[in-house]
Amino acid sequence: MAVNNIVNVKTKASEIFLGDNVFSVLSEYLRPYESGKIFILVDENTLEHCIPTLLLENKALHNAEIIEIDSGEENKTFDICYQIWKTLADYKADRTSLLINLGGGVITDMGGFIASTYKRGIDFINIPTTLLSQIDASVGGKTGVDFDGLKNVVGVFNEPKGVFIYPNYLQTLDKREMLSGFAEALKHALIKDADYWSKLDSGTLSDANNWEELITTSIHIKNNIVLNDPLEKGERKLLNFGHTIGHAIESYSLVHDQNPLRHGEAIAIGMICESYISNSKSELTASDLKTITDTIFSIYNFHQLDDSTYHELIELMKNDKKNENSEINFTLLSEIGKADFNQEVDVELILESLNYYNALNRD
Ligand SMILES: NC(=O)c1ccc[n+]([C@@H]2O[C@H](COP(=O)([O-])OP(=O)(O)OC[C@H]3O[C@@H](n4cnc5c(N)ncnc54)[C@H](O)[C@@H]3O)[C@@H](O)[C@H]2O)c1
Ligand SMILES: [Zn+2]
């Protein structure tokens, strides 16, 4: 639904607003907090590129306390949470306070967790500023931080009071981050919407004029899945497509690489491998596998996987919190736009899929 050019999507316990005029709605949302304390969590990039518009559009935020952390997944940790909890306590934040998370998925995931736990929970609002956080982290109420080298191990489900998406924030995002988010859009299309896949594949939605359509389509797909299964007992597992292998590659890269893969870059590799598995084990045709592989391979830089690290990747997959009974569970495609969850896959086939990806560079 769009009123005054603002798209409004109702989630389980909250609402998402999207559009160029979105800050007019935010002003309404801020009214109950104006007599209390408002905090804005940023990193150095959103401080530079995103805070100015936010403050310009919302007078109520002129007295807000700004909490700045260093950007990057390596800072999505308890140590940083500790510092932010401490800052909130030093500034005497109380139950009437509001935390606004202005940034990518690192800021919204960690800020959501901090707000959900500080004094047993204070209100928070998310203003996602990367493509990934606008189309994916914006929906579903997952908050959390990385722990002991594993992604998102500690966290809670809790929805923000509202999510405000201003697509123009993407103007300052660098290309690598844009593509990282685009991987999640490809995933949404592959698991649920063949028409969306065709549009993404043909480049129709890559132009800035079409960002709003892209973000809205992805949000609707994810939101419909989450509404059916908020706690990931069943259908929500569809969203893990590309993530069983992708998360392992991402976790490994985070610890070992000087310039680690971005989330979406790892998921892109995971989607190629898991499409290969889908072709071997499910009904995905060889021609669909080729289409998916060619499309993803043409968008993302090749990242050689060292076969001496495969055993570590398998261990990481086994440790993934989404597994049950220590089996490695996958979401597999039966065709473009359709997927099934809870598919058990042998280690042999997983290794084959990693080799399939590695061999692409030599074709
Ligand atoms: N909660 C969920 O459902 C969910 C879903 C998907 C991903 N995630 C999490 O999201 C995180 C990744 O999010 P991300 O890709 O947004 O990464 P990120 O938060 O690290 O942001 C990427 C980079 O872009 C910069 N940036 C942010 N907005 C900008 C802007 N408008 N202009 C210029 N630079 C900007 C940031 O400072 C950072 O350097 C991961 O930790 C992942 O686990 C969560
Ligand atoms: Zn993801």
Tab-separated table of C-alpha atoms and ligand atoms in Angstrom:
chain	number	residue	atom	x	y	z
A	1	MET	CA	0.000	0.000	0.000
A	2	ALA	CA	1.343	3.465	-0.855
A	3	VAL	CA	0.005	6.676	0.688
A	4	ASN	CA	1.752	9.989	-0.166
A	5	ASN	CA	4.270	7.892	-2.062
A	6	ILE	CA	5.205	6.069	1.115
A	7	VAL	CA	5.046	2.292	0.947
A	8	ASN	CA	3.767	0.727	4.146
A	9	VAL	CA	4.242	-2.954	4.977
A	10	LYS	CA	2.802	-4.446	8.165
A	11	THR	CA	5.046	-7.027	9.793
A	12	LYS	CA	4.144	-9.325	12.682
A	13	ALA	CA	4.483	-6.698	15.407
A	14	SER	CA	5.645	-3.579	13.619
A	15	GLU	CA	5.584	-1.594	10.379
A	16	ILE	CA	7.990	-0.777	7.613
A	17	PHE	CA	7.799	2.539	5.769
A	18	LEU	CA	9.641	3.178	2.554
A	19	GLY	CA	10.028	6.164	0.248
A	20	ASP	CA	11.579	9.559	-0.330
A	21	ASN	CA	9.200	11.152	2.203
A	22	VAL	CA	9.633	8.527	4.848
A	23	PHE	CA	11.011	10.929	7.448
A	24	SER	CA	7.660	12.693	7.687
A	25	VAL	CA	6.247	9.474	9.182
A	26	LEU	CA	9.290	9.099	11.408
A	27	SER	CA	8.507	12.502	12.960
A	28	GLU	CA	5.151	11.113	14.108
A	29	TYR	CA	6.833	8.080	15.583
A	30	LEU	CA	9.304	10.204	17.541
A	31	ARG	CA	6.650	12.283	19.299
A	32	PRO	CA	6.190	9.955	22.316
A	33	TYR	CA	9.939	9.985	22.953
A	34	GLU	CA	10.532	13.715	22.688
A	35	SER	CA	10.377	14.243	26.450
A	36	GLY	CA	12.832	11.409	27.113
A	37	LYS	CA	16.297	10.598	25.847
A	38	ILE	CA	16.942	9.584	22.261
A	39	PHE	CA	20.173	7.878	21.164
A	40	ILE	CA	21.348	7.306	17.593
A	41	LEU	CA	23.779	4.473	16.898
A	42	VAL	CA	25.982	5.058	13.849
A	43	ASP	CA	29.316	4.041	12.380
A	44	GLU	CA	31.756	6.487	10.763
A	45	ASN	CA	30.141	6.059	7.343
A	46	THR	CA	26.553	6.586	8.389
A	47	LEU	CA	27.730	9.490	10.560
A	48	GLU	CA	29.145	11.098	7.443
A	49	HIS	CA	26.555	10.133	4.832
A	50	CYS	CA	23.268	9.470	6.604
A	51	ILE	CA	22.980	11.534	9.775
A	52	PRO	CA	22.813	14.906	7.970
A	53	THR	CA	19.580	14.059	6.107
A	54	LEU	CA	18.077	12.482	9.201
A	55	LEU	CA	18.744	15.552	11.355
A	56	LEU	CA	17.644	17.946	8.644
A	57	GLU	CA	14.294	16.189	8.386
A	58	ASN	CA	13.671	15.610	12.113
A	59	LYS	CA	14.016	18.521	14.536
A	60	ALA	CA	13.192	16.220	17.451
A	61	LEU	CA	16.581	14.589	16.952
A	62	HIS	CA	18.687	17.725	17.348
A	63	ASN	CA	19.324	16.944	21.009
A	64	ALA	CA	19.829	13.229	20.489
A	65	GLU	CA	23.035	11.623	21.756
A	66	ILE	CA	25.023	10.097	18.930
A	67	ILE	CA	26.902	6.885	19.686
A	68	GLU	CA	29.536	6.101	17.089
A	69	ILE	CA	31.262	2.761	16.604
A	70	ASP	CA	33.765	1.580	13.997
A	71	SER	CA	32.180	-0.011	10.950
A	72	GLY	CA	32.622	-3.656	9.985
A	73	GLU	CA	31.445	-7.146	10.863
A	74	GLU	CA	34.525	-7.584	13.097
A	75	ASN	CA	32.911	-5.074	15.456
A	76	LYS	CA	29.640	-6.966	15.823
A	77	THR	CA	30.842	-8.291	19.163
A	78	PHE	CA	30.140	-8.383	22.877
A	79	ASP	CA	33.055	-6.001	23.488
A	80	ILE	CA	31.338	-3.314	21.460
A	81	CYS	CA	27.963	-4.119	23.059
A	82	TYR	CA	29.579	-3.644	26.452
A	83	GLN	CA	30.803	-0.185	25.440
A	84	ILE	CA	27.385	0.810	24.138
A	85	TRP	CA	25.504	-0.526	27.178
A	86	LYS	CA	27.986	1.475	29.257
A	87	THR	CA	27.388	4.638	27.262
A	88	LEU	CA	23.632	4.210	27.658
A	89	ALA	CA	24.085	3.754	31.400
A	90	ASP	CA	26.462	6.755	31.666
A	91	TYR	CA	23.880	8.914	29.921
A	92	LYS	CA	21.194	7.521	32.215
A	93	ALA	CA	19.107	5.922	29.510
A	94	ASP	CA	15.950	4.492	31.027
A	95	ARG	CA	12.864	2.546	29.977
A	96	THR	CA	11.440	5.647	28.277
A	97	SER	CA	14.519	6.100	26.099
A	98	LEU	CA	14.694	5.289	22.407
A	99	LEU	CA	17.603	3.888	20.418
A	100	ILE	CA	17.658	4.646	16.693
A	101	ASN	CA	19.908	2.326	14.706
A	102	LEU	CA	21.145	4.159	11.618
A	103	GLY	CA	23.266	1.908	9.473
A	104	GLY	CA	23.726	-1.405	7.754
A	105	GLY	CA	22.937	-4.840	9.127
A	106	VAL	CA	25.772	-4.697	11.637
A	107	ILE	CA	24.315	-1.598	13.277
A	108	THR	CA	20.674	-2.750	13.118
A	109	ASP	CA	21.412	-6.310	14.335
A	110	MET	CA	23.679	-5.194	17.168
A	111	GLY	CA	21.679	-2.087	18.093
A	112	GLY	CA	18.506	-4.178	18.177
A	113	PHE	CA	20.185	-6.634	20.530
A	114	ILE	CA	21.528	-3.867	22.770
A	115	ALA	CA	18.112	-2.202	22.994
A	116	SER	CA	16.363	-5.538	23.588
A	117	THR	CA	18.570	-6.352	26.566
A	118	TYR	CA	19.344	-2.977	28.151
A	119	LYS	CA	17.130	-2.664	31.255
A	120	ARG	CA	15.222	-5.704	29.948
A	121	GLY	CA	14.388	-3.857	26.788
A	122	ILE	CA	13.981	-0.297	25.566
A	123	ASP	CA	12.293	0.775	22.336
A	124	PHE	CA	14.289	0.948	19.146
A	125	ILE	CA	13.758	2.091	15.587
A	126	ASN	CA	15.754	0.865	12.610
A	127	ILE	CA	16.810	3.051	9.717
A	128	PRO	CA	18.647	0.629	7.446
A	129	THR	CA	21.092	2.349	5.088
A	130	THR	CA	22.570	-0.462	2.970
A	131	LEU	CA	20.759	-2.475	0.329
A	132	LEU	CA	21.284	-5.622	2.379
A	133	SER	CA	19.798	-4.157	5.520
A	134	GLN	CA	16.923	-2.517	3.628
A	135	ILE	CA	15.778	-5.664	1.831
A	136	ASP	CA	16.669	-8.331	4.331
A	137	ALA	CA	17.724	-7.365	7.857
A	138	SER	CA	14.785	-4.918	7.918
A	139	VAL	CA	12.276	-7.781	8.221
A	140	GLY	CA	11.918	-10.591	10.715
A	141	GLY	CA	13.013	-9.278	14.100
A	142	LYS	CA	16.352	-11.056	14.318
A	143	THR	CA	18.891	-9.216	16.447
A	144	GLY	CA	22.267	-10.377	17.644
A	145	VAL	CA	26.044	-10.411	17.572
A	146	ASP	CA	28.817	-12.771	16.489
A	147	PHE	CA	30.516	-14.880	19.124
A	148	ASP	CA	33.680	-16.953	19.181
A	149	GLY	CA	34.177	-16.641	15.419
A	150	LEU	CA	30.631	-17.748	14.607
A	151	LYS	CA	28.015	-15.510	13.123
A	152	ASN	CA	24.964	-14.307	15.057
A	153	VAL	CA	25.327	-16.864	17.839
A	154	VAL	CA	23.947	-14.668	20.611
A	155	GLY	CA	20.757	-12.737	20.053
A	156	VAL	CA	17.007	-12.490	20.448
A	157	PHE	CA	13.954	-12.151	18.233
A	158	ASN	CA	12.506	-8.699	18.782
A	159	GLU	CA	10.978	-6.248	16.355
A	160	PRO	CA	11.749	-2.529	16.290
A	161	LYS	CA	8.941	-0.016	16.874
A	162	GLY	CA	9.234	0.870	13.202
A	163	VAL	CA	11.557	0.553	10.221
A	164	PHE	CA	12.150	3.552	7.974
A	165	ILE	CA	13.717	3.013	4.583
A	166	TYR	CA	15.025	5.968	2.611
A	167	PRO	CA	16.239	4.501	-0.703
A	168	ASN	CA	18.387	7.561	-1.496
A	169	TYR	CA	20.789	6.500	1.220
A	170	LEU	CA	22.015	3.947	-1.305
A	171	GLN	CA	23.507	6.750	-3.431
A	172	THR	CA	26.644	6.820	-1.261
A	173	LEU	CA	27.002	3.071	-0.830
A	174	ASP	CA	29.992	1.622	-2.668
A	175	LYS	CA	29.490	-0.910	-5.438
A	176	ARG	CA	30.794	-3.852	-3.440
A	177	GLU	CA	28.253	-3.256	-0.665
A	178	MET	CA	25.490	-2.748	-3.215
A	179	LEU	CA	26.270	-6.125	-4.776
A	180	SER	CA	26.412	-7.736	-1.362
A	181	GLY	CA	22.783	-6.724	-0.816
A	182	PHE	CA	21.829	-7.700	-4.349
A	183	ALA	CA	22.672	-11.332	-3.492
A	184	GLU	CA	19.777	-11.395	-1.036
A	185	ALA	CA	17.437	-10.050	-3.719
A	186	LEU	CA	18.582	-12.873	-6.017
A	187	LYS	CA	17.897	-15.308	-3.195
A	188	HIS	CA	14.372	-13.964	-2.636
A	189	ALA	CA	13.682	-14.402	-6.340
A	190	LEU	CA	15.157	-17.908	-6.531
A	191	ILE	CA	13.127	-19.265	-3.632
A	192	LYS	CA	9.786	-17.554	-4.357
A	193	ASP	CA	9.362	-15.497	-7.485
A	194	ALA	CA	10.474	-16.460	-11.000
A	195	ASP	CA	9.245	-13.134	-12.476
A	196	TYR	CA	11.355	-11.210	-9.995
A	197	TRP	CA	14.328	-13.379	-10.997
A	198	SER	CA	13.782	-12.458	-14.675
A	199	LYS	CA	13.731	-8.757	-13.828
A	200	LEU	CA	16.875	-9.008	-11.708
A	201	ASP	CA	18.605	-11.185	-14.276
A	202	SER	CA	17.892	-8.732	-17.095
A	203	GLY	CA	19.196	-5.789	-15.047
A	204	THR	CA	15.800	-4.025	-15.125
A	205	LEU	CA	15.882	-3.256	-11.416
A	206	SER	CA	19.504	-2.159	-11.065
A	207	ASP	CA	18.837	1.451	-12.041
A	208	ALA	CA	18.417	3.894	-9.129
A	209	ASN	CA	14.920	4.764	-10.392
A	210	ASN	CA	13.875	1.186	-9.696
A	211	TRP	CA	15.448	0.685	-6.281
A	212	GLU	CA	12.105	1.249	-4.619
A	213	GLU	CA	10.508	-1.566	-6.626
A	214	LEU	CA	13.409	-3.881	-5.848
A	215	ILE	CA	13.338	-3.139	-2.114
A	216	THR	CA	9.551	-3.430	-1.935
A	217	THR	CA	9.437	-6.751	-3.804
A	218	SER	CA	12.084	-8.291	-1.582
A	219	ILE	CA	10.474	-7.014	1.605
A	220	HIS	CA	7.109	-8.479	0.598
A	221	ILE	CA	8.638	-11.883	-0.167
A	222	LYS	CA	10.539	-12.039	3.108
A	223	ASN	CA	7.672	-10.625	5.165
A	224	ASN	CA	5.142	-13.144	3.818
A	225	ILE	CA	7.481	-15.997	4.718
A	226	VAL	CA	8.211	-14.636	8.194
A	227	LEU	CA	4.524	-13.991	8.932
A	228	ASN	CA	3.823	-17.686	8.298
A	229	ASP	CA	6.713	-18.841	10.473
A	230	PRO	CA	8.169	-16.158	12.750
A	231	LEU	CA	10.436	-18.466	14.779
A	232	GLU	CA	11.908	-20.450	11.912
A	233	LYS	CA	10.308	-23.788	12.639
A	234	GLY	CA	9.470	-24.449	8.999
A	235	GLU	CA	8.868	-22.190	6.009
A	236	ARG	CA	11.254	-19.480	7.201
A	237	LYS	CA	14.074	-21.926	6.560
A	238	LEU	CA	13.523	-21.203	2.850
A	239	LEU	CA	15.439	-17.994	3.483
A	240	ASN	CA	18.520	-20.070	4.306
A	241	PHE	CA	19.031	-20.918	0.660
A	242	GLY	CA	22.696	-20.230	-0.121
A	243	HIS	CA	23.405	-19.669	3.557
A	244	THR	CA	24.383	-23.160	4.774
A	245	ILE	CA	27.517	-23.120	2.648
A	246	GLY	CA	27.660	-19.318	2.372
A	247	HIS	CA	27.766	-18.738	6.129
A	248	ALA	CA	30.613	-21.223	6.533
A	249	ILE	CA	32.594	-19.495	3.778
A	250	GLU	CA	31.820	-16.112	5.334
A	251	SER	CA	32.859	-17.200	8.859
A	252	TYR	CA	36.077	-18.723	7.515
A	253	SER	CA	36.896	-15.636	5.484
A	254	LEU	CA	36.199	-13.345	8.417
A	255	VAL	CA	38.870	-15.038	10.506
A	256	HIS	CA	41.458	-15.800	7.806
A	257	ASP	CA	41.281	-13.202	5.046
A	258	GLN	CA	42.841	-9.742	5.194
A	259	ASN	CA	39.974	-8.363	3.168
A	260	PRO	CA	37.109	-10.658	4.186
A	261	LEU	CA	34.185	-11.472	1.930
A	262	ARG	CA	31.044	-9.444	2.458
A	263	HIS	CA	27.970	-11.358	3.625
A	264	GLY	CA	26.296	-11.290	0.210
A	265	GLU	CA	29.495	-12.211	-1.619
A	266	ALA	CA	29.736	-15.376	0.464
A	267	ILE	CA	26.028	-16.069	-0.046
A	268	ALA	CA	26.489	-15.696	-3.800
A	269	ILE	CA	29.070	-18.525	-3.706
A	270	GLY	CA	26.738	-20.494	-1.419
A	271	MET	CA	23.863	-20.081	-3.899
A	272	ILE	CA	25.967	-21.466	-6.764
A	273	CYS	CA	27.043	-24.481	-4.645
A	274	GLU	CA	23.541	-25.110	-3.315
A	275	SER	CA	22.061	-24.824	-6.816
A	276	TYR	CA	24.541	-27.504	-7.874
A	277	ILE	CA	23.311	-29.661	-4.988
A	278	SER	CA	19.705	-28.863	-5.977
A	279	ASN	CA	20.417	-30.175	-9.457
A	280	SER	CA	21.968	-33.396	-8.086
A	281	LYS	CA	19.466	-34.079	-5.351
A	282	SER	CA	16.316	-32.151	-6.175
A	283	GLU	CA	14.482	-31.346	-9.419
A	284	LEU	CA	16.395	-28.250	-10.491
A	285	THR	CA	17.181	-28.769	-14.183
A	286	ALA	CA	20.691	-28.560	-15.614
A	287	SER	CA	19.602	-25.611	-17.719
A	288	ASP	CA	18.312	-23.708	-14.653
A	289	LEU	CA	21.552	-24.529	-12.827
A	290	LYS	CA	23.476	-23.059	-15.756
A	291	THR	CA	21.326	-19.908	-15.808
A	292	ILE	CA	21.788	-19.354	-12.076
A	293	THR	CA	25.511	-20.078	-12.204
A	294	ASP	CA	26.118	-17.819	-15.222
A	295	THR	CA	24.129	-14.946	-13.758
A	296	ILE	CA	25.760	-15.029	-10.334
A	297	PHE	CA	29.215	-15.681	-11.736
A	298	SER	CA	28.916	-12.684	-14.072
A	299	ILE	CA	28.040	-10.332	-11.189
A	300	TYR	CA	30.511	-11.356	-8.461
A	301	ASN	CA	34.301	-11.626	-8.496
A	302	PHE	CA	35.617	-15.162	-8.344
A	303	HIS	CA	36.891	-16.193	-4.910
A	304	GLN	CA	39.054	-19.315	-4.997
A	305	LEU	CA	38.211	-21.803	-2.244
A	306	ASP	CA	41.333	-23.594	-1.041
A	307	ASP	CA	40.541	-27.329	-0.916
A	308	SER	CA	42.795	-27.769	2.135
A	309	THR	CA	40.188	-25.709	4.049
A	310	TYR	CA	37.172	-27.821	3.040
A	311	HIS	CA	37.189	-29.840	6.258
A	312	GLU	CA	37.038	-26.616	8.255
A	313	LEU	CA	34.128	-25.379	6.145
A	314	ILE	CA	32.277	-28.640	6.793
A	315	GLU	CA	32.884	-28.268	10.539
A	316	LEU	CA	31.517	-24.742	10.392
A	317	MET	CA	28.410	-26.048	8.581
A	318	LYS	CA	27.919	-28.693	11.259
A	319	ASN	CA	28.163	-26.009	13.943
A	320	ASP	CA	25.581	-23.831	12.261
A	321	LYS	CA	22.851	-23.125	14.785
A	322	LYS	CA	20.220	-23.897	12.158
A	323	ASN	CA	21.067	-27.608	12.139
A	324	GLU	CA	19.165	-30.105	14.175
A	325	ASN	CA	20.607	-33.437	15.418
A	326	SER	CA	24.039	-32.541	13.985
A	327	GLU	CA	22.904	-33.235	10.416
A	328	ILE	CA	23.616	-30.629	7.776
A	329	ASN	CA	20.318	-29.253	6.546
A	330	PHE	CA	19.779	-27.405	3.308
A	331	THR	CA	17.125	-25.487	1.476
A	332	LEU	CA	17.197	-26.692	-2.121
A	333	LEU	CA	15.595	-25.354	-5.290
A	334	SER	CA	13.196	-27.517	-7.244
A	335	GLU	CA	12.967	-24.821	-9.940
A	336	ILE	CA	13.681	-21.100	-10.227
A	337	GLY	CA	11.133	-19.531	-7.867
A	338	LYS	CA	10.468	-22.677	-5.796
A	339	ALA	CA	12.362	-24.252	-2.907
A	340	ASP	CA	12.060	-26.936	-0.205
A	341	PHE	CA	13.603	-26.817	3.243
A	342	ASN	CA	14.974	-29.522	5.577
A	343	GLN	CA	16.883	-31.379	2.892
A	344	GLU	CA	19.697	-33.477	4.294
A	345	VAL	CA	22.807	-33.598	2.175
A	346	ASP	CA	25.853	-35.890	2.408
A	347	VAL	CA	29.254	-34.375	2.998
A	348	GLU	CA	30.443	-35.933	-0.302
A	349	LEU	CA	27.928	-33.936	-2.305
A	350	ILE	CA	28.767	-30.741	-0.414
A	351	LEU	CA	32.439	-31.196	-1.301
A	352	GLU	CA	31.477	-31.834	-4.929
A	353	SER	CA	29.566	-28.566	-4.970
A	354	LEU	CA	32.595	-26.653	-3.648
A	355	ASN	CA	34.666	-28.203	-6.459
A	356	TYR	CA	31.956	-27.226	-8.964
A	357	TYR	CA	32.320	-23.605	-7.848
A	358	ASN	CA	36.115	-23.729	-7.921
A	359	ALA	CA	36.136	-25.187	-11.436
A	360	LEU	CA	34.109	-22.266	-12.809
A	361	ASN	CA	37.202	-20.116	-12.999
A	362	ARG	CA	38.839	-22.570	-15.382
A	363	ASP	CA	35.914	-22.930	-17.776
B	1	LIG	N1	18.694	-9.503	11.009
B	1	LIG	C1	18.624	-10.122	9.858
B	1	LIG	O1	17.594	-10.701	9.509
B	1	LIG	C2	19.802	-10.068	8.931
B	1	LIG	C3	19.628	-10.464	7.601
B	1	LIG	C4	20.728	-10.389	6.761
B	1	LIG	C5	21.942	-9.944	7.237
B	1	LIG	N2	22.074	-9.589	8.539
B	1	LIG	C6	23.356	-9.117	9.067
B	1	LIG	O2	23.682	-7.886	8.420
B	1	LIG	C7	25.091	-7.712	8.453
B	1	LIG	C8	25.569	-7.199	7.122
B	1	LIG	O3	24.910	-5.998	6.839
B	1	LIG	P1	25.482	-4.940	5.796
B	1	LIG	O4	25.861	-5.645	4.553
B	1	LIG	O5	24.517	-3.840	5.744
B	1	LIG	O6	26.873	-4.543	6.443
B	1	LIG	P2	27.392	-3.302	7.304
B	1	LIG	O7	26.449	-2.890	8.330
B	1	LIG	O8	28.762	-3.701	7.714
B	1	LIG	O9	27.506	-2.115	6.227
B	1	LIG	C9	28.397	-2.235	5.159
B	1	LIG	C10	29.284	-0.989	5.008
B	1	LIG	O10	28.524	0.054	4.433
B	1	LIG	C11	28.692	1.247	5.204
B	1	LIG	N3	27.492	2.043	5.006
B	1	LIG	C12	26.269	1.813	5.556
B	1	LIG	N4	25.363	2.644	5.016
B	1	LIG	C13	26.025	3.436	4.138
B	1	LIG	C14	25.618	4.473	3.253
B	1	LIG	N5	24.335	4.836	3.125
B	1	LIG	N6	26.576	5.071	2.496
B	1	LIG	C15	27.873	4.668	2.564
B	1	LIG	N7	28.306	3.689	3.354
B	1	LIG	C16	27.388	3.066	4.132
B	1	LIG	C17	28.938	0.746	6.595
B	1	LIG	O11	29.590	1.714	7.374
B	1	LIG	C18	29.825	-0.461	6.314
B	1	LIG	O12	31.155	-0.046	6.113
B	1	LIG	C19	25.678	-9.051	8.838
B	1	LIG	O13	26.157	-8.946	10.141
B	1	LIG	C20	24.501	-10.024	8.762
B	1	LIG	O14	24.623	-11.060	9.688
B	1	LIG	C21	21.019	-9.648	9.382
B	2	ZN	ZN	21.840	-13.348	4.332
